[in-house]
Short mmCIF file of C-alpha atoms in Angstrom, two decimals:
data_model
loop_
_atom_site.label_atom_id
_atom_site.label_comp_id
_atom_site.label_asym_id
_atom_site.label_seq_id
_atom_site.Cartn_x
_atom_site.Cartn_y
_atom_site.Cartn_z
CA MET A 10 -141.97 -59.37 175.43
CA SER A 11 -138.58 -58.66 173.83
CA LEU A 12 -136.22 -60.70 175.99
CA PRO A 13 -136.17 -63.62 173.51
CA HIS A 14 -135.20 -61.17 170.77
CA ALA A 15 -132.48 -59.63 172.93
CA ILE A 16 -131.08 -63.14 173.44
CA LEU A 17 -131.32 -63.94 169.72
CA THR A 18 -129.48 -60.70 168.93
CA ALA A 19 -126.71 -61.53 171.37
CA LEU A 20 -126.34 -65.07 170.01
CA VAL A 21 -126.25 -63.89 166.39
CA GLU A 22 -123.43 -61.56 167.40
CA LYS A 23 -121.59 -64.39 169.14
CA PRO A 24 -122.58 -67.96 170.11
CA SER A 25 -122.48 -68.11 173.90
CA SER A 26 -123.27 -70.23 176.91
CA GLY A 27 -125.96 -69.19 179.34
CA LEU A 28 -123.30 -67.95 181.74
CA GLU A 29 -121.59 -65.90 179.03
CA LEU A 30 -124.95 -64.44 178.04
CA THR A 31 -125.74 -63.32 181.57
CA ARG A 32 -122.35 -61.61 181.76
CA ARG A 33 -123.00 -59.84 178.46
CA PHE A 34 -126.39 -58.69 179.75
CA ASP A 35 -124.72 -57.37 182.89
CA ARG A 36 -122.11 -55.46 180.84
CA SER A 37 -123.79 -54.20 177.67
CA ILE A 38 -127.30 -55.28 176.67
CA GLY A 39 -128.43 -54.82 180.25
CA TYR A 40 -127.92 -51.06 179.90
CA PHE A 41 -131.14 -50.90 177.88
CA TRP A 42 -132.81 -54.30 178.42
CA SER A 43 -132.29 -55.91 181.80
CA ALA A 44 -132.95 -59.53 182.71
CA THR A 45 -132.15 -61.82 185.61
CA HIS A 46 -129.99 -64.90 185.18
CA GLN A 47 -133.04 -67.10 185.78
CA GLN A 48 -135.03 -65.33 183.06
CA ILE A 49 -132.19 -65.76 180.56
CA TYR A 50 -131.79 -69.49 181.26
CA ARG A 51 -135.57 -69.97 181.06
CA GLU A 52 -135.75 -68.21 177.69
CA LEU A 53 -132.83 -70.25 176.34
CA GLY A 54 -134.81 -73.41 177.05
CA LYS A 55 -137.88 -72.02 175.30
CA LEU A 56 -135.92 -70.83 172.27
CA GLU A 57 -134.26 -74.25 171.93
CA ALA A 58 -137.61 -76.03 172.29
CA ASP A 59 -139.09 -73.76 169.59
CA GLY A 60 -136.27 -74.62 167.18
CA LEU A 61 -134.84 -71.09 167.09
CA ILE A 62 -131.47 -71.94 168.67
CA ARG A 63 -129.44 -75.09 169.28
CA ALA A 64 -126.41 -76.19 171.23
CA VAL A 65 -123.26 -75.74 169.17
CA PRO A 66 -122.84 -79.08 167.31
CA GLY A 67 -119.78 -81.22 167.92
CA GLN A 68 -119.14 -79.55 171.24
CA GLN A 69 -118.09 -81.85 174.04
CA PRO A 70 -118.28 -79.70 177.15
CA ALA A 71 -116.04 -80.75 179.97
CA ARG A 72 -117.58 -81.59 183.29
CA GLY A 73 -119.07 -78.45 184.81
CA GLN A 74 -118.65 -76.48 181.56
CA LYS A 75 -121.81 -75.00 180.08
CA LYS A 76 -122.86 -75.72 176.50
CA SER A 77 -122.91 -72.85 174.04
CA TYR A 78 -125.87 -71.93 171.85
CA GLU A 79 -126.10 -70.63 168.31
CA VAL A 80 -129.01 -69.23 166.31
CA LEU A 81 -130.69 -71.39 163.67
CA PRO A 82 -132.12 -69.98 160.40
CA ALA A 83 -135.60 -69.97 161.96
CA GLY A 84 -134.21 -67.83 164.77
CA ARG A 85 -132.70 -65.34 162.32
CA ASP A 86 -136.02 -65.18 160.46
CA GLU A 87 -137.89 -64.48 163.71
CA LEU A 88 -135.41 -61.78 164.69
CA ALA A 89 -135.72 -60.15 161.24
CA ARG A 90 -139.53 -60.32 161.43
CA TRP A 91 -139.56 -58.71 164.89
CA THR A 92 -137.03 -56.03 163.89
CA ALA A 93 -139.19 -55.01 160.92
CA THR A 94 -142.46 -54.93 162.90
CA PRO A 95 -143.64 -51.41 163.86
CA GLN A 96 -143.94 -50.78 167.60
CA ASP A 97 -145.34 -47.80 169.49
CA PRO A 98 -143.14 -45.95 171.97
CA LYS A 99 -143.75 -46.81 175.60
CA PRO A 100 -145.25 -44.10 177.82
CA LEU A 101 -142.91 -42.70 180.45
CA ARG A 102 -143.46 -43.99 183.98
CA ASP A 103 -141.10 -42.45 186.51
CA ALA A 104 -141.69 -42.48 190.26
CA MET A 105 -139.70 -39.28 190.80
CA LEU A 106 -142.03 -37.31 188.54
CA LEU A 107 -145.04 -38.70 190.38
CA ARG A 108 -143.44 -37.88 193.75
CA LEU A 109 -142.89 -34.28 192.65
CA ARG A 110 -146.56 -34.06 191.68
CA ALA A 111 -147.48 -35.41 195.11
CA ALA A 112 -145.07 -32.97 196.77
CA ALA A 113 -147.15 -30.14 195.35
CA VAL A 114 -149.93 -31.08 197.80
CA VAL A 115 -148.12 -32.70 200.75
CA GLY A 116 -144.78 -30.87 200.83
CA THR A 117 -141.23 -31.40 199.59
CA THR A 118 -139.68 -32.93 202.72
CA GLY A 119 -137.09 -35.53 201.67
CA ILE A 120 -137.36 -34.74 197.96
CA GLU A 121 -134.30 -32.51 197.65
CA ALA A 122 -131.93 -35.10 199.13
CA ASP A 123 -133.24 -37.77 196.78
CA LEU A 124 -132.97 -35.47 193.78
CA ARG A 125 -129.29 -35.04 194.66
CA ARG A 126 -128.87 -38.81 194.92
CA HIS A 127 -130.52 -39.30 191.53
CA LEU A 128 -128.27 -36.63 190.03
CA GLU A 129 -125.16 -38.43 191.30
CA LEU A 130 -126.38 -41.74 189.86
CA HIS A 131 -127.15 -40.23 186.46
CA GLU A 132 -123.83 -38.36 186.37
CA ARG A 133 -122.04 -41.63 187.11
CA GLN A 134 -123.95 -43.47 184.36
CA LEU A 135 -123.29 -40.67 181.88
CA ALA A 136 -119.56 -40.80 182.61
CA GLU A 137 -119.58 -44.57 182.09
CA TYR A 138 -121.35 -44.26 178.73
CA GLN A 139 -118.94 -41.55 177.60
CA GLU A 140 -115.99 -43.74 178.54
CA ILE A 141 -117.46 -46.63 176.51
CA GLU A 142 -117.95 -44.29 173.55
CA LYS A 143 -114.35 -43.08 173.74
CA ARG A 144 -113.00 -46.63 174.06
CA ASP A 145 -115.19 -48.55 171.61
CA PHE A 146 -116.22 -46.06 168.93
CA PRO A 147 -113.26 -44.09 167.56
CA PRO A 148 -113.97 -42.21 164.28
CA GLU A 149 -112.36 -44.91 162.14
CA ARG A 150 -114.95 -47.52 163.26
CA ASP A 151 -117.46 -46.80 160.53
CA SER A 152 -119.04 -50.14 159.60
CA THR A 153 -122.82 -50.56 159.54
CA GLU A 154 -122.68 -52.68 162.69
CA ASP A 155 -120.55 -50.14 164.55
CA ARG A 156 -122.68 -47.19 163.50
CA LEU A 157 -125.90 -48.85 164.67
CA ARG A 158 -124.36 -49.97 167.97
CA HIS A 159 -122.99 -46.46 168.47
CA LEU A 160 -126.49 -45.11 167.81
CA VAL A 161 -127.83 -47.23 170.66
CA LEU A 162 -125.08 -45.92 172.94
CA ARG A 163 -125.83 -42.34 171.88
CA ALA A 164 -129.42 -42.85 173.03
CA GLY A 165 -128.08 -43.69 176.48
CA ILE A 166 -125.72 -40.70 176.47
CA ASP A 167 -128.45 -38.29 175.35
CA LEU A 168 -130.94 -39.67 177.88
CA GLU A 169 -128.47 -39.38 180.77
CA THR A 170 -127.56 -35.88 179.61
CA PHE A 171 -131.24 -34.92 179.70
CA TRP A 172 -131.71 -36.34 183.21
CA THR A 173 -128.63 -34.64 184.63
CA GLN A 174 -129.70 -31.29 183.19
CA TRP A 175 -133.30 -31.72 184.35
CA LEU A 176 -132.26 -32.79 187.86
CA ARG A 177 -130.03 -29.74 188.25
CA HIS A 178 -132.96 -27.56 187.22
CA ALA A 179 -135.29 -29.43 189.61
CA LEU A 180 -132.85 -28.99 192.49
CA ALA A 181 -132.68 -25.25 191.83
CA GLU A 182 -136.49 -25.03 191.80
CA VAL A 183 -137.06 -27.18 194.89
CA GLY A 184 -134.33 -25.31 196.78
CA GLU A 185 -136.35 -22.10 196.45
CA LEU A 186 -139.60 -23.61 197.74
CA PRO A 187 -140.88 -23.92 201.32
CA ALA A 188 -141.05 -27.45 202.72
CA GLU A 189 -144.86 -27.22 202.91
CA PRO A 190 -147.10 -25.79 200.20
CA ALA A 191 -149.14 -22.70 201.08
CA GLY A 192 -152.43 -24.59 200.92
CA LEU A 193 -151.20 -27.21 203.38
CA ARG A 194 -149.97 -24.57 205.85
CA THR A 195 -153.28 -22.68 205.62
CA GLY A 196 -155.31 -25.86 205.98
CA THR A 197 -153.33 -26.94 209.04
CA ALA A 198 -153.82 -23.59 210.74
CA SER A 199 -157.52 -23.51 209.96
CA ASN A 200 -158.05 -27.09 211.18
CA ALA A 201 -156.22 -26.34 214.40
CA GLY A 202 -158.81 -23.77 215.40
CA ALA A 203 -161.85 -25.61 214.11
CA GLY A 204 -162.74 -27.23 217.45
CA THR A 205 -162.26 -24.17 219.68
CA ARG A 206 -164.91 -21.77 220.91
CA PRO A 207 -164.43 -18.05 221.14
CA PRO A 208 -164.30 -16.76 224.72
CA ARG A 209 -167.61 -15.43 226.13
#
């Protein structure tokens, strides 16, 4: 489970309150590691109890204002340990690919419209990533931190580029196919006559 490490990363970058963290997850970290507000607040409590973070000392939050958290040395050590630990890539699980496999035996009805919807969503996400790249990563931003953050963004850009290209190809393929596969049409016709008797 990497949510605690995503939170530690965000707090090392900038001490934040729980509310600020949830906003940062909604805007940036959430592009590649999503979490609900409840999950973030729950993990903050666990990290504080484990001695990995603490409330910013000397802070006197006004009534209704949330306390901010910062990472302790033990939290940095844990984040460094986790970063250096080898991890296997996760296998791809995508419902659209499974639905296309199913469509091979039950027909493509409804698939083309949803492929178009997926294409629009991926095109929109790609445009958003490209706008972030243009705004936040001009050529002169060449520090180690910027280059690694840009690398993460490039993963998103390349992935969305792949999906938009693949979806266009899929739409072209599906558009050339009949709504029902040949085997299904043959099976339906043969079943229809199975209970009839030839005339005497």
